Short mmCIF file of C-alpha atoms in Angstrom, two decimals:
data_model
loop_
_atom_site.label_atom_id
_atom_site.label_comp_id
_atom_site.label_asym_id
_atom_site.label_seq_id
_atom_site.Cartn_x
_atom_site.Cartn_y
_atom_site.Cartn_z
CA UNK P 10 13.45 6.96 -0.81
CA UNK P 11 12.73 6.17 2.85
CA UNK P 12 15.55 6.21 5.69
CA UNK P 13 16.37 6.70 9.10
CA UNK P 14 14.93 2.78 10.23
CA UNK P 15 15.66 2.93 14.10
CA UNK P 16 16.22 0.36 15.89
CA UNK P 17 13.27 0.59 18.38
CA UNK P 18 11.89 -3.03 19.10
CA UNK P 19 8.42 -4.15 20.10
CA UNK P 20 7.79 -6.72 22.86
CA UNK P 21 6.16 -9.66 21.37
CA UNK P 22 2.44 -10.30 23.28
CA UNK P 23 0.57 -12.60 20.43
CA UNK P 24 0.67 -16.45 20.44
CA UNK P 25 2.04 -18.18 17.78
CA UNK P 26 -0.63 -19.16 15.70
CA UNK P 27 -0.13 -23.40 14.91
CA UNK P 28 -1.34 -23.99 10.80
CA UNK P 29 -3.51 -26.88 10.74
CA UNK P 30 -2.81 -29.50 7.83
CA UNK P 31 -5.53 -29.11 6.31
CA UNK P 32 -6.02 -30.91 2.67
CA UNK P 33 -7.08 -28.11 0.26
CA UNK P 34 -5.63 -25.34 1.40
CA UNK P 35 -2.99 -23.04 -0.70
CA UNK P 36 0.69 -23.31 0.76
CA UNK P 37 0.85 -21.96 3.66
CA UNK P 38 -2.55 -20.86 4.33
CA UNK P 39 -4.48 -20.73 7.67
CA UNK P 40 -7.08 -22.98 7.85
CA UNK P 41 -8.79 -20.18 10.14
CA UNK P 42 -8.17 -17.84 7.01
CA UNK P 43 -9.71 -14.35 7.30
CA UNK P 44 -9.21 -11.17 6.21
CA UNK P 45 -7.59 -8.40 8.42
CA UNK P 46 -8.35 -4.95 7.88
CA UNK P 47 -10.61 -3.51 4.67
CA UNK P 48 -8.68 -2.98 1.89
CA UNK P 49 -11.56 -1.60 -0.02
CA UNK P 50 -12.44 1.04 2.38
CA UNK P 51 -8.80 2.35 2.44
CA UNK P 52 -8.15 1.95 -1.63
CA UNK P 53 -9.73 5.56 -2.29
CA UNK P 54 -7.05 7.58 -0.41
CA UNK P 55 -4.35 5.91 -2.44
CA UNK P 56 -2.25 8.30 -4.70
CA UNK P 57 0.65 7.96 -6.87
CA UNK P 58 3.64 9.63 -5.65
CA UNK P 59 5.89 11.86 -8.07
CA UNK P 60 8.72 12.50 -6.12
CA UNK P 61 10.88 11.08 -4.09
CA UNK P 62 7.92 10.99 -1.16
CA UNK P 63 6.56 8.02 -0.65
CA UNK P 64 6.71 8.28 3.01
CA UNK P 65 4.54 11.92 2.73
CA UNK P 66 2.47 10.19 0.55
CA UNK P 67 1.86 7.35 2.66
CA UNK P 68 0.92 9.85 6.06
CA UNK P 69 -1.46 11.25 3.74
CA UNK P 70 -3.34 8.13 3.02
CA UNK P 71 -3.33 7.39 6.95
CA UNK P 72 -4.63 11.20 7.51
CA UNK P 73 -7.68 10.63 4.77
CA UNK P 74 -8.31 6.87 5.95
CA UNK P 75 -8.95 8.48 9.71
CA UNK P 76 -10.25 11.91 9.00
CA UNK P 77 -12.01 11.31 5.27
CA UNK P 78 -9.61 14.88 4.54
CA UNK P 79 -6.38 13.39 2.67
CA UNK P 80 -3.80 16.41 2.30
CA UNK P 81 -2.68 16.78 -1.25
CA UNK P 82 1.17 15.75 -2.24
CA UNK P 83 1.69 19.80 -2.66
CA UNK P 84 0.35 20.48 0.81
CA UNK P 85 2.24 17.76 2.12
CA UNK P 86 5.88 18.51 0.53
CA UNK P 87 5.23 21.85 1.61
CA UNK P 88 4.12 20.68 5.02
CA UNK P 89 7.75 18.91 5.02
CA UNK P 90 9.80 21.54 4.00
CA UNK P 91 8.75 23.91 6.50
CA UNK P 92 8.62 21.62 9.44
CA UNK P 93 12.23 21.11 11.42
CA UNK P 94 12.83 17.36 11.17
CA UNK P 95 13.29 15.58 14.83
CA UNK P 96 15.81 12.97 13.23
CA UNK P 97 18.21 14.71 11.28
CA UNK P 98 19.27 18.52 10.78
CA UNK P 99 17.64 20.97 8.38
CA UNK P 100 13.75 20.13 7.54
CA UNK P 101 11.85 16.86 7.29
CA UNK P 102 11.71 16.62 3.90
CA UNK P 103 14.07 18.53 0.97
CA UNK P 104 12.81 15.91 -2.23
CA UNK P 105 15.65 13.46 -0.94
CA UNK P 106 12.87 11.13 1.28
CA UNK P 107 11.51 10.81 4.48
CA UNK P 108 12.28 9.57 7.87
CA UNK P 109 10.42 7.16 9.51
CA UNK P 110 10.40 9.27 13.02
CA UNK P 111 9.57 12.27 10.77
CA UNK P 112 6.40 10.58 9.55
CA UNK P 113 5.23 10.34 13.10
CA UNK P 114 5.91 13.80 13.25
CA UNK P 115 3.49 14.42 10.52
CA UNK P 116 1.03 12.46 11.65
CA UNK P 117 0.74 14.14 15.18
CA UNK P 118 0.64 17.73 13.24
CA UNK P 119 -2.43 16.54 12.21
CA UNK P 120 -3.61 15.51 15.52
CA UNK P 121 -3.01 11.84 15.09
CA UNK P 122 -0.71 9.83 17.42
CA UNK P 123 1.39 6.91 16.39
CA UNK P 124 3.73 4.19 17.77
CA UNK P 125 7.19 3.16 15.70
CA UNK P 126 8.25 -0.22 16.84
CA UNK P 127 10.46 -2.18 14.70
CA UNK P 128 10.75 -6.64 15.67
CA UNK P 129 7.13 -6.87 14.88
CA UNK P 130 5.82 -9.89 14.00
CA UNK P 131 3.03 -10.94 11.29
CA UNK P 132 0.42 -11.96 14.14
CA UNK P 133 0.85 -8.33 15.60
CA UNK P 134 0.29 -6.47 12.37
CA UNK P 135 -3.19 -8.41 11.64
CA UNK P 136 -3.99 -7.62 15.10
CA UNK P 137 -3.52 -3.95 14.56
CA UNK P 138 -5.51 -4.21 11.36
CA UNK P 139 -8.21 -6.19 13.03
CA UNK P 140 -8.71 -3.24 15.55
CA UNK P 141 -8.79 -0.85 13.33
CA UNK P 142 -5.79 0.53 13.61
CA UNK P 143 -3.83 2.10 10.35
CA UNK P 144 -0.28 0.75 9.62
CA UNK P 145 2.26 1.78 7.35
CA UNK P 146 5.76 -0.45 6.97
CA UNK P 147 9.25 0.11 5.82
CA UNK P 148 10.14 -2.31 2.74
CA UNK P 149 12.35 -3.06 0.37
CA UNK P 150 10.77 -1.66 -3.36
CA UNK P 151 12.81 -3.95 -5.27
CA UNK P 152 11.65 -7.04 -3.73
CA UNK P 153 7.71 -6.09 -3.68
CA UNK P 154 7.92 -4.94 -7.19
CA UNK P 155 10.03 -8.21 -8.04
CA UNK P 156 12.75 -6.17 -9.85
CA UNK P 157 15.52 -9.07 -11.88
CA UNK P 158 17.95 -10.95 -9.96
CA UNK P 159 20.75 -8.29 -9.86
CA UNK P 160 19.31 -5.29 -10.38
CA UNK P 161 18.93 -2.82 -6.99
CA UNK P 162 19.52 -3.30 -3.63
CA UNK P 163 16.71 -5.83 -2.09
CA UNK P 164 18.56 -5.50 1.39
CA UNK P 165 17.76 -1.74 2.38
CA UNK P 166 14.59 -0.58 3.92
CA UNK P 167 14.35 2.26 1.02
CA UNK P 168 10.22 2.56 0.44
CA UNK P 169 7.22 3.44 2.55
CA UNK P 170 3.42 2.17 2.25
CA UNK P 171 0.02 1.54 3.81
CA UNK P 172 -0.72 -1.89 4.56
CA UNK P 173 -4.45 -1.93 4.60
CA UNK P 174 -5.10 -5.94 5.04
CA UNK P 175 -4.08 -9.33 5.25
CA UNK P 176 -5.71 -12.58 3.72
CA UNK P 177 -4.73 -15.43 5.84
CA UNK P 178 -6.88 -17.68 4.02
CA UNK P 179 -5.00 -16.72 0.13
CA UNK P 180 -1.41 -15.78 2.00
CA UNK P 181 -2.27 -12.11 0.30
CA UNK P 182 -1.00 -8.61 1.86
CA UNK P 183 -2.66 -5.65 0.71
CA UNK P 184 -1.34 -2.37 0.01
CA UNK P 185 -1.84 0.88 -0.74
CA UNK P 186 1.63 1.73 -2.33
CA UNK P 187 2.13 4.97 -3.64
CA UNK P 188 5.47 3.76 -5.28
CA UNK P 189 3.93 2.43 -8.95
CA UNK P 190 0.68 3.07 -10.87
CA UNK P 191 -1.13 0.19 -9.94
CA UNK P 192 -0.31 0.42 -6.52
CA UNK P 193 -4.21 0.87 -5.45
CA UNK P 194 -4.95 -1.99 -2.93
CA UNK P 195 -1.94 -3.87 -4.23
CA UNK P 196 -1.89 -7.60 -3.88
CA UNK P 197 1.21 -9.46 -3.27
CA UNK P 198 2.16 -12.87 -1.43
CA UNK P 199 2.86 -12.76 2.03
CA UNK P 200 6.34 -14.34 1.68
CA UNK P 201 7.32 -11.42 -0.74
CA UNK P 202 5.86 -8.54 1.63
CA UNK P 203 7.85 -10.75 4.35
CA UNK P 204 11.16 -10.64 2.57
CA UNK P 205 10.96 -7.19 1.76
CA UNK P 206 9.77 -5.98 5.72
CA UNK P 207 12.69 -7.98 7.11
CA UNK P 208 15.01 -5.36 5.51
CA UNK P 209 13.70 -2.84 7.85
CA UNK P 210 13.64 -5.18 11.11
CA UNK P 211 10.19 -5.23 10.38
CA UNK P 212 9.19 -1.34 10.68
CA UNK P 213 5.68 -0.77 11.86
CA UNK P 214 3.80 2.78 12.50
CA UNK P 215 0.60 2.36 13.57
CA UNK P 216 -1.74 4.84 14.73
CA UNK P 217 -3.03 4.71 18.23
CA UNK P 218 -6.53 6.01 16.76
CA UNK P 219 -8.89 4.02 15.05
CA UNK P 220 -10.89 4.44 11.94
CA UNK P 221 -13.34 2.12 9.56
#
C-alpha cells in the first residue's frame, strides 16, 4: 500500500523533445534512443517485499544503490515503527503502508536528501537518471502488473518502486519493483508505466546525491 500523494508540483525546465519520423523505428520510439540510468548496476539491491512495505522496501534499494549497505526489510519495518511519521499521527509505518513524505524521512535518517515533486514530466525523470540521480515513483500496481479489465482500482496511486532506467530507443522503463517476484529490473512499456504514474500526478523522489 502506498498513500499520502501530495500535491507538491515541479516547475517544468526541459524542452520538449520533437520524435523524428524515422522509418524503422518501434512506435513511438526516439530516433535519438538511449538508455537513461543503469538498470544493471541497480538490479542487485532489489528485494521482494512481504508486507505491506513496498515504499520501505523501495528506500532501501535507494540506500544500497548510494551507499553499497541496503538495510534489511526487518531493520527497515523496525526503523518505521519507531520513527514519528511527519504526515500523519502515530509512527511512519504500522504494516498498513507508507507515506510518500515519510519515505523522505527515511531517506534523510540515513543521511541522504531527497526532493518530492509531483507534475513531473518523462523528459525530467531521464534527466535525473542521466545524472545519476536515484528515483522512486508512485504508481498504480494494477496497471503495471496488467491486472483484468475490472479487477482493482487502476486510478489510485497505491504502490511504490525504483525506477532505475529508461530506453528511449525500445519505449522500455525499468524497474526495480519490490511488489512481485520477478520484479528485478522489471521491463514494461513506457505507455503502461505512463498510465499507471498519472494516478499519482506523476510522483517523483529523487535523491539530491548521486551514485553509479
Amino acid at each position: 500500500m502506498f498513500n499520502g500523494i501530495p500535491s507538491v508540483s515541479r516547475a517544468a525546465g526541459l524542452a520538449t523533445l520533437l520524435v523524428a519520423a524515422t522509418i524503422g523505428l518501434a512506435p513511438g520510439a526516439r530516433a535519438d534512443g538511449q538508455m537513461y540510468g543503469d538498470p544493471q548496476a541497480a538490479a542487485p539491491y532489489w528485494r521482494y517485499q512481504h508486507q505491506q512495505d513496498c515504499g520501505l522496501m523501495a528506500v532501501a534499494d535507494v540506500i544500497g544503490q548510494l551507499n553499497g549497505r541496503e538495510p534489511s526489510q526487518i531493520g527497515m519495518e523496525l526503523r518505521g515503527i519507531f520513527t514519528k511519521s511527519e504526515s500523519h499521527r502515530g509512527d511512519v509505518y504500522h504494516f498498513d503502508g507508507t507515506s510518500p513524505q515519510d519515505m523522505v524521512l527515511l531517506l534523510q535518517k540515513h543521511g541522504i536528501q531527497s526532493d518530492l515533486t509531483t507534475g513531473n514530466s518523462m523528459g525530467a525523470l531521464e534527466q535525473d537518471l542521466a545524472g545519476g540521480h536515484k528515483v522512486m515513483a508512485a504508481l498504480n500496481a494494477e496497471t503495471i502488473w496488467n491486472y483484468p479489465a475490472g479487477d482493482g482500482d487502476r486510478t489510485t496511486p497505491d504502490h511504490a518502486v525504483v525506477v532505475t532506467g529508461v530506453d528511449t530507443g525500445t519505449n522500455t522503463v525499468h524497474l526495480n519493483d519490490s511488489g512481485t517476484p520477478d520484479g528485478r529490473n522489471e521491463q514494461i512499456s513506457m505507455a503502461t508505466f505512463s498510465q499507471a504514474w498519472r494516478a499519482s500526478d506523476d510522483l517523483l523522489i529523487v535523491t539530491q546525491e548521486t551514485g553509479t
